[in-house]
Amino acid sequence: MADKGLSPRPGVIDDDHVFDVVEEIFQTQINPAVAQHGGRVDLIDVEDGVVVVRMMGGCQGCGMANVTLRQGIEASLKRMVPGVQGIRDITDHAAGSNPYYAQTGK
């Protein structure tokens, strides 16, 4: 009998297992941190090791959202969770009504 969450093939990471681990990290570490700015990041899916997220609240439309996503969340997940290959943001940032940092018009 295989252990729950382990892939049947050695060296292959199961997206469902990665989802569960990432979801725990979002609940205990990431969302408490972004909540300080009125934000939230929802875990939508994991597809072939790519974590799919939607940013909400103060994160939606924030001028620093990409920095938070790439240098904070993605870097942490890659370091902490074997099998995470990257992150994809499906947020409609243009619809953000109360971003923590407003986008600048460069």
Tab-separated table of C-alpha atoms in Angstrom:
chain	number	residue	atom	x	y	z
A	1	MET	CA	0.000	0.000	0.000
A	2	ALA	CA	1.409	3.382	-1.023
A	3	ASP	CA	1.677	6.248	1.448
A	4	LYS	CA	-0.996	8.919	1.045
A	5	GLY	CA	0.289	11.839	-1.011
A	6	LEU	CA	3.238	9.999	-2.492
A	7	SER	CA	3.410	9.488	-6.211
A	8	PRO	CA	3.483	5.883	-7.411
A	9	ARG	CA	6.572	6.685	-9.509
A	10	PRO	CA	9.764	7.713	-7.735
A	11	GLY	CA	10.843	11.275	-8.502
A	12	VAL	CA	7.381	12.381	-9.655
A	13	ILE	CA	5.513	14.851	-7.451
A	14	ASP	CA	1.726	14.533	-7.181
A	15	ASP	CA	-0.099	17.847	-7.807
A	16	ASP	CA	-2.805	16.915	-5.271
A	17	HIS	CA	-0.166	16.471	-2.569
A	18	VAL	CA	1.520	19.752	-3.558
A	19	PHE	CA	-1.896	21.483	-3.401
A	20	ASP	CA	-2.466	20.233	0.158
A	21	VAL	CA	0.977	21.352	1.337
A	22	VAL	CA	0.700	24.761	-0.365
A	23	GLU	CA	-2.817	25.281	1.017
A	24	GLU	CA	-1.485	24.771	4.557
A	25	ILE	CA	1.314	27.295	3.910
A	26	PHE	CA	-1.198	29.809	2.539
A	27	GLN	CA	-3.394	29.449	5.641
A	28	THR	CA	-0.597	29.598	8.205
A	29	GLN	CA	1.991	31.921	6.648
A	30	ILE	CA	1.126	33.702	3.420
A	31	ASN	CA	-2.395	34.950	4.100
A	32	PRO	CA	-1.641	36.159	7.637
A	33	ALA	CA	1.228	38.199	6.136
A	34	VAL	CA	-0.723	39.740	3.237
A	35	ALA	CA	-3.713	40.357	5.538
A	36	GLN	CA	-1.609	43.085	7.157
A	37	HIS	CA	-2.166	45.021	3.920
A	38	GLY	CA	-5.823	44.051	3.626
A	39	GLY	CA	-5.103	41.311	1.098
A	40	ARG	CA	-5.644	37.627	0.572
A	41	VAL	CA	-4.269	35.097	-1.890
A	42	ASP	CA	-6.529	32.210	-2.895
A	43	LEU	CA	-5.018	28.929	-4.040
A	44	ILE	CA	-6.983	27.860	-7.109
A	45	ASP	CA	-5.091	24.827	-8.418
A	46	VAL	CA	-1.733	23.172	-8.998
A	47	GLU	CA	-1.096	22.175	-12.622
A	48	ASP	CA	2.097	20.249	-13.395
A	49	GLY	CA	3.827	21.869	-10.430
A	50	VAL	CA	2.608	25.389	-11.268
A	51	VAL	CA	0.629	26.968	-8.419
A	52	VAL	CA	-2.400	28.904	-9.718
A	53	VAL	CA	-3.520	31.803	-7.497
A	54	ARG	CA	-5.974	34.692	-7.381
A	55	MET	CA	-5.115	37.793	-5.353
A	56	MET	CA	-7.932	39.533	-3.492
A	57	GLY	CA	-8.573	42.617	-1.364
A	58	GLY	CA	-5.609	44.976	-1.074
A	59	CYS	CA	-3.527	42.668	-3.306
A	60	GLN	CA	-5.916	42.945	-6.262
A	61	GLY	CA	-4.606	45.780	-8.415
A	62	CYS	CA	-1.750	46.600	-6.027
A	63	GLY	CA	1.294	48.120	-7.714
A	64	MET	CA	3.521	45.733	-5.743
A	65	ALA	CA	1.461	42.573	-6.400
A	66	ASN	CA	3.969	41.122	-8.861
A	67	VAL	CA	6.853	41.702	-6.433
A	68	THR	CA	4.893	40.029	-3.635
A	69	LEU	CA	4.002	37.173	-5.952
A	70	ARG	CA	7.450	36.537	-7.476
A	71	GLN	CA	9.933	37.527	-4.774
A	72	GLY	CA	7.791	36.566	-1.808
A	73	ILE	CA	5.260	33.825	-2.460
A	74	GLU	CA	6.848	32.024	-5.427
A	75	ALA	CA	10.362	32.096	-3.980
A	76	SER	CA	9.108	30.794	-0.622
A	77	LEU	CA	7.036	28.013	-2.158
A	78	LYS	CA	9.887	26.845	-4.389
A	79	ARG	CA	12.160	26.733	-1.357
A	80	MET	CA	9.658	25.020	0.957
A	81	VAL	CA	7.693	22.639	-1.281
A	82	PRO	CA	9.355	20.037	-3.497
A	83	GLY	CA	7.579	19.944	-6.839
A	84	VAL	CA	6.618	23.622	-7.092
A	85	GLN	CA	7.880	24.787	-10.486
A	86	GLY	CA	6.377	28.261	-10.549
A	87	ILE	CA	3.289	30.348	-9.945
A	88	ARG	CA	0.567	31.734	-12.231
A	89	ASP	CA	-1.619	34.670	-11.235
A	90	ILE	CA	-5.140	34.660	-12.713
A	91	THR	CA	-6.203	37.838	-10.895
A	92	ASP	CA	-8.093	40.546	-12.773
A	93	HIS	CA	-5.944	43.323	-11.337
A	94	ALA	CA	-7.823	46.002	-13.305
A	95	ALA	CA	-10.924	45.199	-11.225
A	96	GLY	CA	-9.176	45.916	-7.917
A	97	SER	CA	-11.194	48.552	-6.069
A	98	ASN	CA	-8.937	49.164	-3.054
A	99	PRO	CA	-5.301	48.274	-3.813
A	100	TYR	CA	-2.762	48.697	-1.029
A	101	TYR	CA	-0.382	50.533	-3.400
A	102	ALA	CA	-2.037	52.172	-6.386
A	103	GLN	CA	-0.546	51.398	-9.792
A	104	THR	CA	1.417	54.279	-11.253
A	105	GLY	CA	0.827	55.402	-14.818
A	106	LYS	CA	4.317	55.163	-16.304
